[in-house]
JSON list of C-alpha atoms in Angstrom, two decimals:
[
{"chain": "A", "resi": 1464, "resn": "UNK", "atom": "CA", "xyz": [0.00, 0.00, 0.00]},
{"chain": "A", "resi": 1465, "resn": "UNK", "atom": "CA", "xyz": [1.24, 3.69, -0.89]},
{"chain": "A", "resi": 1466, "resn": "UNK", "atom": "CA", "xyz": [1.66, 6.23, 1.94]},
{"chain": "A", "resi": 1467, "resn": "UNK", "atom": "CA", "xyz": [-1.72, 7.99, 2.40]},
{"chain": "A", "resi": 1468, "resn": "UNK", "atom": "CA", "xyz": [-3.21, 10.50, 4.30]},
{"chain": "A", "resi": 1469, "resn": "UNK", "atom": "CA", "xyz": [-6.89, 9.74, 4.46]},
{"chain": "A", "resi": 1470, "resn": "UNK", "atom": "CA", "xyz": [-6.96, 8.99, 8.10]},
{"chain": "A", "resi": 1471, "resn": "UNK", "atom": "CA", "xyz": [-8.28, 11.30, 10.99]},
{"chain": "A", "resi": 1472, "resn": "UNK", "atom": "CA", "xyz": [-4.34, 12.13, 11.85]},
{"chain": "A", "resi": 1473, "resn": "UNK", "atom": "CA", "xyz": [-4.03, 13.78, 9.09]},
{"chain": "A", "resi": 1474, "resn": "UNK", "atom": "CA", "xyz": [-6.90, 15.43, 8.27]},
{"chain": "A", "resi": 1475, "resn": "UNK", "atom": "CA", "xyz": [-8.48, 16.49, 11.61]},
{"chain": "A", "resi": 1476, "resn": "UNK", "atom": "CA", "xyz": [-6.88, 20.30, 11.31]},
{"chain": "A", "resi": 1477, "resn": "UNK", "atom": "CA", "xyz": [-5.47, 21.55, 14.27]},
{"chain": "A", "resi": 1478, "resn": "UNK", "atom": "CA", "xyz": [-2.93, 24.21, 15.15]},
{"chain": "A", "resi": 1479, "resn": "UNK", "atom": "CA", "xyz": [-0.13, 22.79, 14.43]},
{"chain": "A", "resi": 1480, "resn": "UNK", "atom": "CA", "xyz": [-1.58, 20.89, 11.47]},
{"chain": "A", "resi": 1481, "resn": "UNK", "atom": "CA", "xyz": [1.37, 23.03, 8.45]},
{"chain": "A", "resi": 1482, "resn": "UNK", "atom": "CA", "xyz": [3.58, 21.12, 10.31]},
{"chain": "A", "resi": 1483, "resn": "UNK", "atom": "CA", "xyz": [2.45, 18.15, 10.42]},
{"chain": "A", "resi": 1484, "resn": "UNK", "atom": "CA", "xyz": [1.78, 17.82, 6.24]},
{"chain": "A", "resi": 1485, "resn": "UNK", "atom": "CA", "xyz": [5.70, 19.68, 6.22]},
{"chain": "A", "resi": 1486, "resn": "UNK", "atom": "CA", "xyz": [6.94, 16.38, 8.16]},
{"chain": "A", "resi": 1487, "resn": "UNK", "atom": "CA", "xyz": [5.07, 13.96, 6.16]},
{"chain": "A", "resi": 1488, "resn": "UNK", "atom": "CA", "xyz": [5.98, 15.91, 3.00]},
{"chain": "A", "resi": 1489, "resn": "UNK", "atom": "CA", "xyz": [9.73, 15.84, 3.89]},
{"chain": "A", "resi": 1490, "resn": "UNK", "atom": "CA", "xyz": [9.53, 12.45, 5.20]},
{"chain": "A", "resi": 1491, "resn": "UNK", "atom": "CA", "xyz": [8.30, 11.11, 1.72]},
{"chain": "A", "resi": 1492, "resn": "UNK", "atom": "CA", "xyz": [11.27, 12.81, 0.28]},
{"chain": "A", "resi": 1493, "resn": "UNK", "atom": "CA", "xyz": [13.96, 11.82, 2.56]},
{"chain": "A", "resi": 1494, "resn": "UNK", "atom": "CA", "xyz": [12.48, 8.28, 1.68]},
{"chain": "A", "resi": 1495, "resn": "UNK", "atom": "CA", "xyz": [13.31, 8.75, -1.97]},
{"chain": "A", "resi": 1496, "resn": "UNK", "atom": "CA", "xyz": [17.30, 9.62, -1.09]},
{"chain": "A", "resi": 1497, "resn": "UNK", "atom": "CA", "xyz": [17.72, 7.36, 1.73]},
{"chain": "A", "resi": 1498, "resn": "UNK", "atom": "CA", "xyz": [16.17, 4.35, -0.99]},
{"chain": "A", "resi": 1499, "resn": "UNK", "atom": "CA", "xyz": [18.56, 5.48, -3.79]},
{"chain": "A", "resi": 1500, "resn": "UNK", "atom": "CA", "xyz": [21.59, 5.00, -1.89]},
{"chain": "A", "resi": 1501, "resn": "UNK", "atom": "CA", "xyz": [20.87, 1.86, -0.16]},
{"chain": "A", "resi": 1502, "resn": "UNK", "atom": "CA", "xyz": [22.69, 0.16, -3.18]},
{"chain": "A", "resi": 1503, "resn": "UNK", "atom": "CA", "xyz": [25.46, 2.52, -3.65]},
{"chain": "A", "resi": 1504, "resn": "UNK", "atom": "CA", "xyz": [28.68, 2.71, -1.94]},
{"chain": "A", "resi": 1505, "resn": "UNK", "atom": "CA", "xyz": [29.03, 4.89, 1.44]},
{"chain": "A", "resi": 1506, "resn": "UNK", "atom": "CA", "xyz": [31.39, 6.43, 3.40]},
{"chain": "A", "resi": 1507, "resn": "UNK", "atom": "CA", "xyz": [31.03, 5.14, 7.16]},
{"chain": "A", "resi": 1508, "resn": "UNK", "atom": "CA", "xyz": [32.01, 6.65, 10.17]},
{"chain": "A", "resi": 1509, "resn": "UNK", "atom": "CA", "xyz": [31.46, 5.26, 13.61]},
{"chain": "A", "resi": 1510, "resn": "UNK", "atom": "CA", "xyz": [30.34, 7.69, 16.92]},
{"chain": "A", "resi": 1511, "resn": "UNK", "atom": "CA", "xyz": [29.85, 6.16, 20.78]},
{"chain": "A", "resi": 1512, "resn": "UNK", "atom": "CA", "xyz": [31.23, 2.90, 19.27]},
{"chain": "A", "resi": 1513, "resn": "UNK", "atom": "CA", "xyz": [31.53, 0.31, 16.73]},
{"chain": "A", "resi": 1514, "resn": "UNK", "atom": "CA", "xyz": [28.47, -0.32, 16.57]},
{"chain": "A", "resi": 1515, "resn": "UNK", "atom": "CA", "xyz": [26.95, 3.18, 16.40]},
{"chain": "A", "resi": 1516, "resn": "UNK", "atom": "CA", "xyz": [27.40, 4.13, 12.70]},
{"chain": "A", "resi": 1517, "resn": "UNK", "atom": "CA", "xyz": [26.98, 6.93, 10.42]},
{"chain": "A", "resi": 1518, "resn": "UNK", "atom": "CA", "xyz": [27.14, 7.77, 6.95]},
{"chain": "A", "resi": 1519, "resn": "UNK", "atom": "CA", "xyz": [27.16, 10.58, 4.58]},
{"chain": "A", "resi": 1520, "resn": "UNK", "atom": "CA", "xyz": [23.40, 10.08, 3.74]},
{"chain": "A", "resi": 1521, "resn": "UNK", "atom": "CA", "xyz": [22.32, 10.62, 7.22]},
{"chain": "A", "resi": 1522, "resn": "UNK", "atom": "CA", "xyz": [24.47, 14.27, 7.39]},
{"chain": "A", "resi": 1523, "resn": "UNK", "atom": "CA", "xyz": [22.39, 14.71, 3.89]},
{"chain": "A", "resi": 1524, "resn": "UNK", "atom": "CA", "xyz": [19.42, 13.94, 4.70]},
{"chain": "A", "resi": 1525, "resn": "UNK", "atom": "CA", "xyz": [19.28, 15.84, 8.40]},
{"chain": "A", "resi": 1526, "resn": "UNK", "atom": "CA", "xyz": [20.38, 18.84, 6.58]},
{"chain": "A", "resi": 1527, "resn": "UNK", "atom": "CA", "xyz": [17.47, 18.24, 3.98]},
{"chain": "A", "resi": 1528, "resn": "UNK", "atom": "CA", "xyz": [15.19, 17.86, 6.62]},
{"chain": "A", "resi": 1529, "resn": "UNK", "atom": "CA", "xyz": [16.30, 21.09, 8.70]},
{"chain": "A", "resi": 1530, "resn": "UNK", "atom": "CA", "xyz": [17.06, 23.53, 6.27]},
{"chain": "A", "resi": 1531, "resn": "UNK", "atom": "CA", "xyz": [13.60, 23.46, 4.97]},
{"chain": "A", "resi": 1532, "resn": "UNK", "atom": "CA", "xyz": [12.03, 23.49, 8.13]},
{"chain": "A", "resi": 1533, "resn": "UNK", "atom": "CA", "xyz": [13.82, 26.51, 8.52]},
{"chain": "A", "resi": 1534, "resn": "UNK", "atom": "CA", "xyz": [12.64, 28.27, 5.61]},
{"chain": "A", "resi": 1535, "resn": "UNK", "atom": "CA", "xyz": [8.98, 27.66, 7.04]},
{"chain": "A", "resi": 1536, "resn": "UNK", "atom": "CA", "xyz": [9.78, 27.88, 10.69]},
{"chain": "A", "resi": 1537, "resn": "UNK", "atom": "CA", "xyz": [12.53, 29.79, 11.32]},
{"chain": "A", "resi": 1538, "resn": "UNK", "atom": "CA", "xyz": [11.67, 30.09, 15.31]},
{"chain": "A", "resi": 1539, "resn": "UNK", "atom": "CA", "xyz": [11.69, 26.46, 15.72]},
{"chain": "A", "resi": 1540, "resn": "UNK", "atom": "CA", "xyz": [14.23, 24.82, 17.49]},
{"chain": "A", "resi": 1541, "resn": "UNK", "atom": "CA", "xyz": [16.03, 21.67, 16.37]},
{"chain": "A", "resi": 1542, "resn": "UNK", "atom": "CA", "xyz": [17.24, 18.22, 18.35]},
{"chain": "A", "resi": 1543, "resn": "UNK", "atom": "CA", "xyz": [18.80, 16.13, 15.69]},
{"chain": "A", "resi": 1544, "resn": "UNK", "atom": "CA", "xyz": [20.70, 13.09, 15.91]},
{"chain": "A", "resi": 1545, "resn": "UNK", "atom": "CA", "xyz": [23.69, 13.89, 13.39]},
{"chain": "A", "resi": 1546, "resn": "UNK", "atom": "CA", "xyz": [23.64, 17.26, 14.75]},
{"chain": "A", "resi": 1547, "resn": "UNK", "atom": "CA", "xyz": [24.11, 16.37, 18.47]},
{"chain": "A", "resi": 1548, "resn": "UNK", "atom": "CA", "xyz": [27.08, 13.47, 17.54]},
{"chain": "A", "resi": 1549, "resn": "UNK", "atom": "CA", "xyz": [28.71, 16.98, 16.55]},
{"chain": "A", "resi": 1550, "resn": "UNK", "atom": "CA", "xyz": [28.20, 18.05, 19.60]},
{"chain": "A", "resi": 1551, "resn": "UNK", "atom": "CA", "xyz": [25.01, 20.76, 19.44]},
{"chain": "A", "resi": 1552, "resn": "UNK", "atom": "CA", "xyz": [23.40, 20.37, 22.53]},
{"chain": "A", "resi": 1553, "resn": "UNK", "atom": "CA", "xyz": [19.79, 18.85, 23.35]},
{"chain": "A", "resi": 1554, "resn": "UNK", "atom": "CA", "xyz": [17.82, 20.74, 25.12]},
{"chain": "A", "resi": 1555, "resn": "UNK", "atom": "CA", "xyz": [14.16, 20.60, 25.39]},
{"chain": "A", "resi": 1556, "resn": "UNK", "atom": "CA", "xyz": [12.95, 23.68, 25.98]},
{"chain": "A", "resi": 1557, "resn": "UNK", "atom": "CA", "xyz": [8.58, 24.39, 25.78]},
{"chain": "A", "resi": 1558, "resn": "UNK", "atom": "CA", "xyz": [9.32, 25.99, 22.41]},
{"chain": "A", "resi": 1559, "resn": "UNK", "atom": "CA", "xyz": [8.34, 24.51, 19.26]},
{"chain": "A", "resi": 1560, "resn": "UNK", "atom": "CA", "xyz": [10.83, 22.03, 18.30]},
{"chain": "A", "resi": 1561, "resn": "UNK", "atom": "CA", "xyz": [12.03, 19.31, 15.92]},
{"chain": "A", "resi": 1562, "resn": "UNK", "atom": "CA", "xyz": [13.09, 15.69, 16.76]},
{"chain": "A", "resi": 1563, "resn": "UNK", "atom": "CA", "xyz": [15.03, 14.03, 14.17]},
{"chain": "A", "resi": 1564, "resn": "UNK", "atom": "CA", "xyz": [16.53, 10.89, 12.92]},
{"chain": "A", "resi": 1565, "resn": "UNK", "atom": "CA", "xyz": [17.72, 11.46, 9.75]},
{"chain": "A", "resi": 1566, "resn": "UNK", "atom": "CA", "xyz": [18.15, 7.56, 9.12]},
{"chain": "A", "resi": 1567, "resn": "UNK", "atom": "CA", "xyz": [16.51, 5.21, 11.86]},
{"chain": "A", "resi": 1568, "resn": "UNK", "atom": "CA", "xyz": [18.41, 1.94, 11.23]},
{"chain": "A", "resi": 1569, "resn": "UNK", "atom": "CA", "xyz": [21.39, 3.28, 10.11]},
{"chain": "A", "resi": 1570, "resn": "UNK", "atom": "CA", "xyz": [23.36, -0.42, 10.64]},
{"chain": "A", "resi": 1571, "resn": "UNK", "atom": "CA", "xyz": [21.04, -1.99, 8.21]},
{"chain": "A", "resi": 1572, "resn": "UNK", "atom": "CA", "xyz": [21.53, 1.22, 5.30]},
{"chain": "A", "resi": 1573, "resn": "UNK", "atom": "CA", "xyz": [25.11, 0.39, 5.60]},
{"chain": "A", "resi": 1574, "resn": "UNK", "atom": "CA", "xyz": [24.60, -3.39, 5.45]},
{"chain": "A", "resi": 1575, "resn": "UNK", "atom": "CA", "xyz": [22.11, -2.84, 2.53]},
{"chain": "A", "resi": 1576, "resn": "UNK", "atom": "CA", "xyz": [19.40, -4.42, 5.06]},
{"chain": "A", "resi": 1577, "resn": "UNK", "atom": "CA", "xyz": [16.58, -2.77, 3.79]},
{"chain": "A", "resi": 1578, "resn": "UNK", "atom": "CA", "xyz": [14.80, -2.17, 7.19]},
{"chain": "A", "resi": 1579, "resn": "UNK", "atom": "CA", "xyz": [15.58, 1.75, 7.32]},
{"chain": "A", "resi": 1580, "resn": "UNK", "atom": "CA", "xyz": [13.38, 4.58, 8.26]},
{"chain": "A", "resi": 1581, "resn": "UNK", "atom": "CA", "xyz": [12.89, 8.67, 8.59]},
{"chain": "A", "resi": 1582, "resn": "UNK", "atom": "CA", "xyz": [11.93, 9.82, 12.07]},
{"chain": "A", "resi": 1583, "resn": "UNK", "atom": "CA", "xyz": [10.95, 13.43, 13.07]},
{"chain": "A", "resi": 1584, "resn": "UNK", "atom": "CA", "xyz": [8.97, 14.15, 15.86]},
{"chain": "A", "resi": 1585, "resn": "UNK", "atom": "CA", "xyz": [7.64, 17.50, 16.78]},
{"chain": "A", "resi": 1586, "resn": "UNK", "atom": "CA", "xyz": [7.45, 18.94, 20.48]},
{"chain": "A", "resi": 1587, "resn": "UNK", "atom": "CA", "xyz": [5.46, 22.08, 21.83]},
{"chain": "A", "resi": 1588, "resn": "UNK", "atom": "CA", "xyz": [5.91, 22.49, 25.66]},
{"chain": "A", "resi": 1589, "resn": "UNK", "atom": "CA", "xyz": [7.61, 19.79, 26.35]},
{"chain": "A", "resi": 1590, "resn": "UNK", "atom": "CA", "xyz": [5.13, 17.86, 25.19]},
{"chain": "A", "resi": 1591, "resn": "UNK", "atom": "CA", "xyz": [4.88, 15.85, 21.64]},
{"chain": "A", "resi": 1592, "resn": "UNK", "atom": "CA", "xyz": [2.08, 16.69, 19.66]},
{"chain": "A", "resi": 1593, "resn": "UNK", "atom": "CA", "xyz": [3.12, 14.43, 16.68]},
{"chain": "A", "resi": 1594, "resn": "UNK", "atom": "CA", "xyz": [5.19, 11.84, 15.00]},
{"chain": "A", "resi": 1595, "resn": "UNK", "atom": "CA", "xyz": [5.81, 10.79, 11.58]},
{"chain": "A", "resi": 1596, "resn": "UNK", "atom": "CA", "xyz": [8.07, 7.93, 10.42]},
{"chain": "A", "resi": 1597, "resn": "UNK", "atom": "CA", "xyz": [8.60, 6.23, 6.74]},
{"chain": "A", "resi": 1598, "resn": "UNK", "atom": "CA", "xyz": [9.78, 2.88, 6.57]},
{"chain": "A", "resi": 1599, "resn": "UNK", "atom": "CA", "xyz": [11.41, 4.16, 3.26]},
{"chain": "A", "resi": 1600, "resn": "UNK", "atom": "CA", "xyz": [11.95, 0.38, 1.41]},
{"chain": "A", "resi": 1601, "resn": "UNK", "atom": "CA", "xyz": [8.10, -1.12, 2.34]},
{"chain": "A", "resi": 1602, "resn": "UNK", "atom": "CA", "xyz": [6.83, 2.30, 1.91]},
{"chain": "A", "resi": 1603, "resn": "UNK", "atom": "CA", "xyz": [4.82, 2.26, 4.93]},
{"chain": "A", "resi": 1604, "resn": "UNK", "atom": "CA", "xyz": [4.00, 5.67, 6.74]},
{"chain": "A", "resi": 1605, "resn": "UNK", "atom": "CA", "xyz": [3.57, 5.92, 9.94]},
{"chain": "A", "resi": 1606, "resn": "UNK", "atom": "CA", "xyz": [1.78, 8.54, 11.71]},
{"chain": "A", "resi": 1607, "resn": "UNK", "atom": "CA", "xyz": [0.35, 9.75, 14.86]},
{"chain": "A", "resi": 1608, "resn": "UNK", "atom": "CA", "xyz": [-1.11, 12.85, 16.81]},
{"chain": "A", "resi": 1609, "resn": "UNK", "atom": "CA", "xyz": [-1.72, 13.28, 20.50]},
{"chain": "A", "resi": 1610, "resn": "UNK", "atom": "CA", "xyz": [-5.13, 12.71, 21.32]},
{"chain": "A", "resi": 1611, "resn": "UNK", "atom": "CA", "xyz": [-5.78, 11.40, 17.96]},
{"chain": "A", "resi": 1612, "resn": "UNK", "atom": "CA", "xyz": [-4.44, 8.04, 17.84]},
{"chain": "A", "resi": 1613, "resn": "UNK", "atom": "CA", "xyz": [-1.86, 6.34, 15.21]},
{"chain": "A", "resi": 1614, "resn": "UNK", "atom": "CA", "xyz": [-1.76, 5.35, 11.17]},
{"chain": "A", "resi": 1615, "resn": "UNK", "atom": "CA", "xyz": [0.00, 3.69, 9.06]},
{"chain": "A", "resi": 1616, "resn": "UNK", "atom": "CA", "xyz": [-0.97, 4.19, 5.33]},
{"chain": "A", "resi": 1617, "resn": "UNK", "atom": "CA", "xyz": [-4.46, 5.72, 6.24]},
{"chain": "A", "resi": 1618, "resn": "UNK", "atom": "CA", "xyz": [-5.45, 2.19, 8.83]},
{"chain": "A", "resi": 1619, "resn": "UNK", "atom": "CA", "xyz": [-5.45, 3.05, 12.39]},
{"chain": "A", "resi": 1620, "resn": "UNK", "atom": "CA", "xyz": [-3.22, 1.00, 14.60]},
{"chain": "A", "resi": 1621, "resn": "UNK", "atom": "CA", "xyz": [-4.34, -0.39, 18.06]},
{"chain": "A", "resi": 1622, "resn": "UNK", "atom": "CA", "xyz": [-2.39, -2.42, 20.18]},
{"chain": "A", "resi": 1623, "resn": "UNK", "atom": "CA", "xyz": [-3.84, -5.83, 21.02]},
{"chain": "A", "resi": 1624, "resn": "UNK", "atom": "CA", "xyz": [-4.72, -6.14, 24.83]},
{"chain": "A", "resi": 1625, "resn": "UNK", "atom": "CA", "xyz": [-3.27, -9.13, 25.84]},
{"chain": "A", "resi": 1626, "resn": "UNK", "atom": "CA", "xyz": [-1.60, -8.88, 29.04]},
{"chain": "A", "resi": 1627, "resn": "UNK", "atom": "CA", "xyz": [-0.81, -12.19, 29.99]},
{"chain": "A", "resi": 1628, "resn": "UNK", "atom": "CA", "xyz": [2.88, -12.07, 28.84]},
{"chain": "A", "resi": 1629, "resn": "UNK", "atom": "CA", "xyz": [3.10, -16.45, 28.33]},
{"chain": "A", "resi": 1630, "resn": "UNK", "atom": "CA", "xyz": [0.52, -15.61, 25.31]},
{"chain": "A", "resi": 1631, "resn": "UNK", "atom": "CA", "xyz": [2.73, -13.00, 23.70]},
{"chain": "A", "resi": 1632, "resn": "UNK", "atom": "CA", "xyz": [5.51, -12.42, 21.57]},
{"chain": "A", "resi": 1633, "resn": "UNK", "atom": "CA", "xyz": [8.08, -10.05, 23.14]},
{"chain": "A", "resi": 1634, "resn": "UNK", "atom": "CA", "xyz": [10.57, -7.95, 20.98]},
{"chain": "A", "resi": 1635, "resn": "UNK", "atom": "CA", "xyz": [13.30, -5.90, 22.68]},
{"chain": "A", "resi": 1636, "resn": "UNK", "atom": "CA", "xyz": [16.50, -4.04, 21.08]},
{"chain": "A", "resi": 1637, "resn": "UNK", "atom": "CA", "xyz": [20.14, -4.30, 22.43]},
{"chain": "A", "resi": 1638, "resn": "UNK", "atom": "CA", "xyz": [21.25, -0.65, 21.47]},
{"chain": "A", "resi": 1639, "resn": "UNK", "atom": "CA", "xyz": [24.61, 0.45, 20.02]},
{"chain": "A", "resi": 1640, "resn": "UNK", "atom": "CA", "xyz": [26.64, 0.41, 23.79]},
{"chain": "A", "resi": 1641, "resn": "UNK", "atom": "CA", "xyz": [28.47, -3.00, 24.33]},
{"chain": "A", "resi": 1642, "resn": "UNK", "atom": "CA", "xyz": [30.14, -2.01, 27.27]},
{"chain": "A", "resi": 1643, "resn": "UNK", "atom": "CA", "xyz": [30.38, -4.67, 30.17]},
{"chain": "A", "resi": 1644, "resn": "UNK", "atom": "CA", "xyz": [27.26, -2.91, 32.55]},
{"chain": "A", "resi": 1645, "resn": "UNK", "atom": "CA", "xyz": [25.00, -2.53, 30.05]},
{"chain": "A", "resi": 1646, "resn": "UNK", "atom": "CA", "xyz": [25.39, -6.13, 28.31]},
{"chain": "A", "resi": 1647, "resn": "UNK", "atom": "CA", "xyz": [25.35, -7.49, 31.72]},
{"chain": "A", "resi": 1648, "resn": "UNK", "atom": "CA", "xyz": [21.91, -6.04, 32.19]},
{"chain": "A", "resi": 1649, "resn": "UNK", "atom": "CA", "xyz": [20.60, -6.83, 29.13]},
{"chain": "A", "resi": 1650, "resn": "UNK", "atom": "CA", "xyz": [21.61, -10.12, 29.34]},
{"chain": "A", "resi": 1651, "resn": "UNK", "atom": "CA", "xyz": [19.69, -10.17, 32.75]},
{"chain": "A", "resi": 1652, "resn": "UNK", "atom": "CA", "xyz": [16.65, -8.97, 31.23]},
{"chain": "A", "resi": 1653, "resn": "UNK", "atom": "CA", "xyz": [16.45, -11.52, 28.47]},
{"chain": "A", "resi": 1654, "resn": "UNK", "atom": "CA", "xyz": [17.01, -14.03, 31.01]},
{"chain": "A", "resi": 1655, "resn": "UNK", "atom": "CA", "xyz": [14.07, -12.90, 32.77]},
{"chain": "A", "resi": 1656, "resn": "UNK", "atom": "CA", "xyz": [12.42, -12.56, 29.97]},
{"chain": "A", "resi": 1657, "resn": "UNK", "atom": "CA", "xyz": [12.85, -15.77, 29.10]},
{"chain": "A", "resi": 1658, "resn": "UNK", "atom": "CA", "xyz": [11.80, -17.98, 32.14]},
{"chain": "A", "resi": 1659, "resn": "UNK", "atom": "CA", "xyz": [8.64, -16.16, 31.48]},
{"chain": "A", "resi": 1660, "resn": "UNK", "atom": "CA", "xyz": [8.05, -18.34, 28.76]},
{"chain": "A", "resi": 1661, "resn": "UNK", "atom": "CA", "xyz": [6.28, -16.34, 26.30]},
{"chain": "A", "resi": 1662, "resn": "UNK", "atom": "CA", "xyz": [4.95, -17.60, 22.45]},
{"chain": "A", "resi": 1663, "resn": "UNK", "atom": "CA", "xyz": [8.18, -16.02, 20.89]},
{"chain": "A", "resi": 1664, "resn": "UNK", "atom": "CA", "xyz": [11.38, -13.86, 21.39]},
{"chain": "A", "resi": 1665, "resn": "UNK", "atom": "CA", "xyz": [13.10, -11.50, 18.71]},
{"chain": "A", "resi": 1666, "resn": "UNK", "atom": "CA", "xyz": [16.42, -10.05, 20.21]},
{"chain": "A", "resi": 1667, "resn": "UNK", "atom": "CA", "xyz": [18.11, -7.93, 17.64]},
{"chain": "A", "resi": 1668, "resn": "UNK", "atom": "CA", "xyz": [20.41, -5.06, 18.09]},
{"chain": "A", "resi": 1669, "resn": "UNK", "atom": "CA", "xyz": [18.44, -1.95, 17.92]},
{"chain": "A", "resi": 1670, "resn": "UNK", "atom": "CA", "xyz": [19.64, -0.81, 14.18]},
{"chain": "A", "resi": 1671, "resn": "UNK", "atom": "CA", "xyz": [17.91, -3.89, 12.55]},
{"chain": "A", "resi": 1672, "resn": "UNK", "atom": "CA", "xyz": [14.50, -2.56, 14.09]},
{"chain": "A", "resi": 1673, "resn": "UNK", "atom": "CA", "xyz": [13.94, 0.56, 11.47]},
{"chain": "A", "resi": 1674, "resn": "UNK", "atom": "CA", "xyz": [11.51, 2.40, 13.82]},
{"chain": "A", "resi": 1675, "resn": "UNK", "atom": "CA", "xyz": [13.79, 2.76, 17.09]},
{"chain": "A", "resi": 1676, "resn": "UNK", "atom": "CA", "xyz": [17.45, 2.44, 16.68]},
{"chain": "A", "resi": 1677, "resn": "UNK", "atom": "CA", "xyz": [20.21, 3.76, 15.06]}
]
């Protein structure tokens, strides 16, 4: 199914609702870049650690992504990820502001994994008021709106309401830091996670995820 808008998230109007079709509309695009270079050859740089990648695509497609917000916006404020690797700070402050991942799944891009995504989120107050993310290879948009409830390509998602954990299937991430605390205590987890003997496990680092790593 093609990205669509016909759902209530999108069309419901609202004051912040120029934004909202500027993220989607930017979203779409980024998609088009980030899907062109999945085959091509990249230059890749690493950041907290070995595993934590980036490449030129995600410093091209942030700037994309910012510059025209800009143009539209230029009181907004700006948290993005390439941004703050360089060392811009992130600070949430109650203006109007921009939360972006220029590439979610940055691991698989450079792996040619084609489980990659563009994430921007938008916060007034402190508070979000919406998200947007395209799984850029399945084409699969994503969207949702405080109050409003979530998409993806116009169908509105709900999550199931099981709570007894034996009769579910748990997915968790592993994250891009491999030092000894933090594997120790994911290792716990799983562990725990385990014994509680649920229908199925999927343990994956966090960049083979698309909506949630790097």
């Amino acid at each position: 199914m093609k990205p669509s808008l016909e759902d209530p998230a999108a069309s419901a109007g609202g004051p912040w609702e120029e934004c909202f079709e500027l993220a989607v509309q930017l979203a779409l695009r980024a998609g088009q870049i980030i899907r062109k270079a999945l085959s091509e050859e990249k230059q890749v740089s690493t950041k907290t650690s070995a595993a934590d990648l980036v490449t030129e695509t995600d410093q091209l497609v942030e700037d994309l992504i910012i510059s025209e917000m800009q143009k539209r916006f230029p009181s907004h404020r700006f948290i993005a990820e390439e941004a703050a690797a360089a060392g811009a700070k992130c600070v949430l402050t109650p203006s109007p502001t921009w939360i972006i991942d220029p590439i979610d799944g940055t691991c698989n891009f450079v792996h040619r994994f084609p489980t990659v995504a563009v994430s921007i989120g938008f916060a007034v107050n402190q508070e979000l008021e919406f998200g947007v993310i395209y799984h850029c290879t399945e084409e699969r948009l994503y969207t949702g709106r405080r109050g409003r409830g979530a998409f993806c390509n116009g169908q509105r998602l709900q999550v199931s309401g099981e709570t007894d954990l034996s009769k579910a299937l748990v997915l968790t991430e592993i994250g891009p830091k491999r030092d000894p605390a933090t594997l120790k205590l994911f290792l716990s987890n799983m562990e725990r996670l385990l014994h509680a003997k649920a229908h199925g496990y999927d343990f994956r680092p966090r960049s083979t995820w698309g909506h949630g790593g790097r």
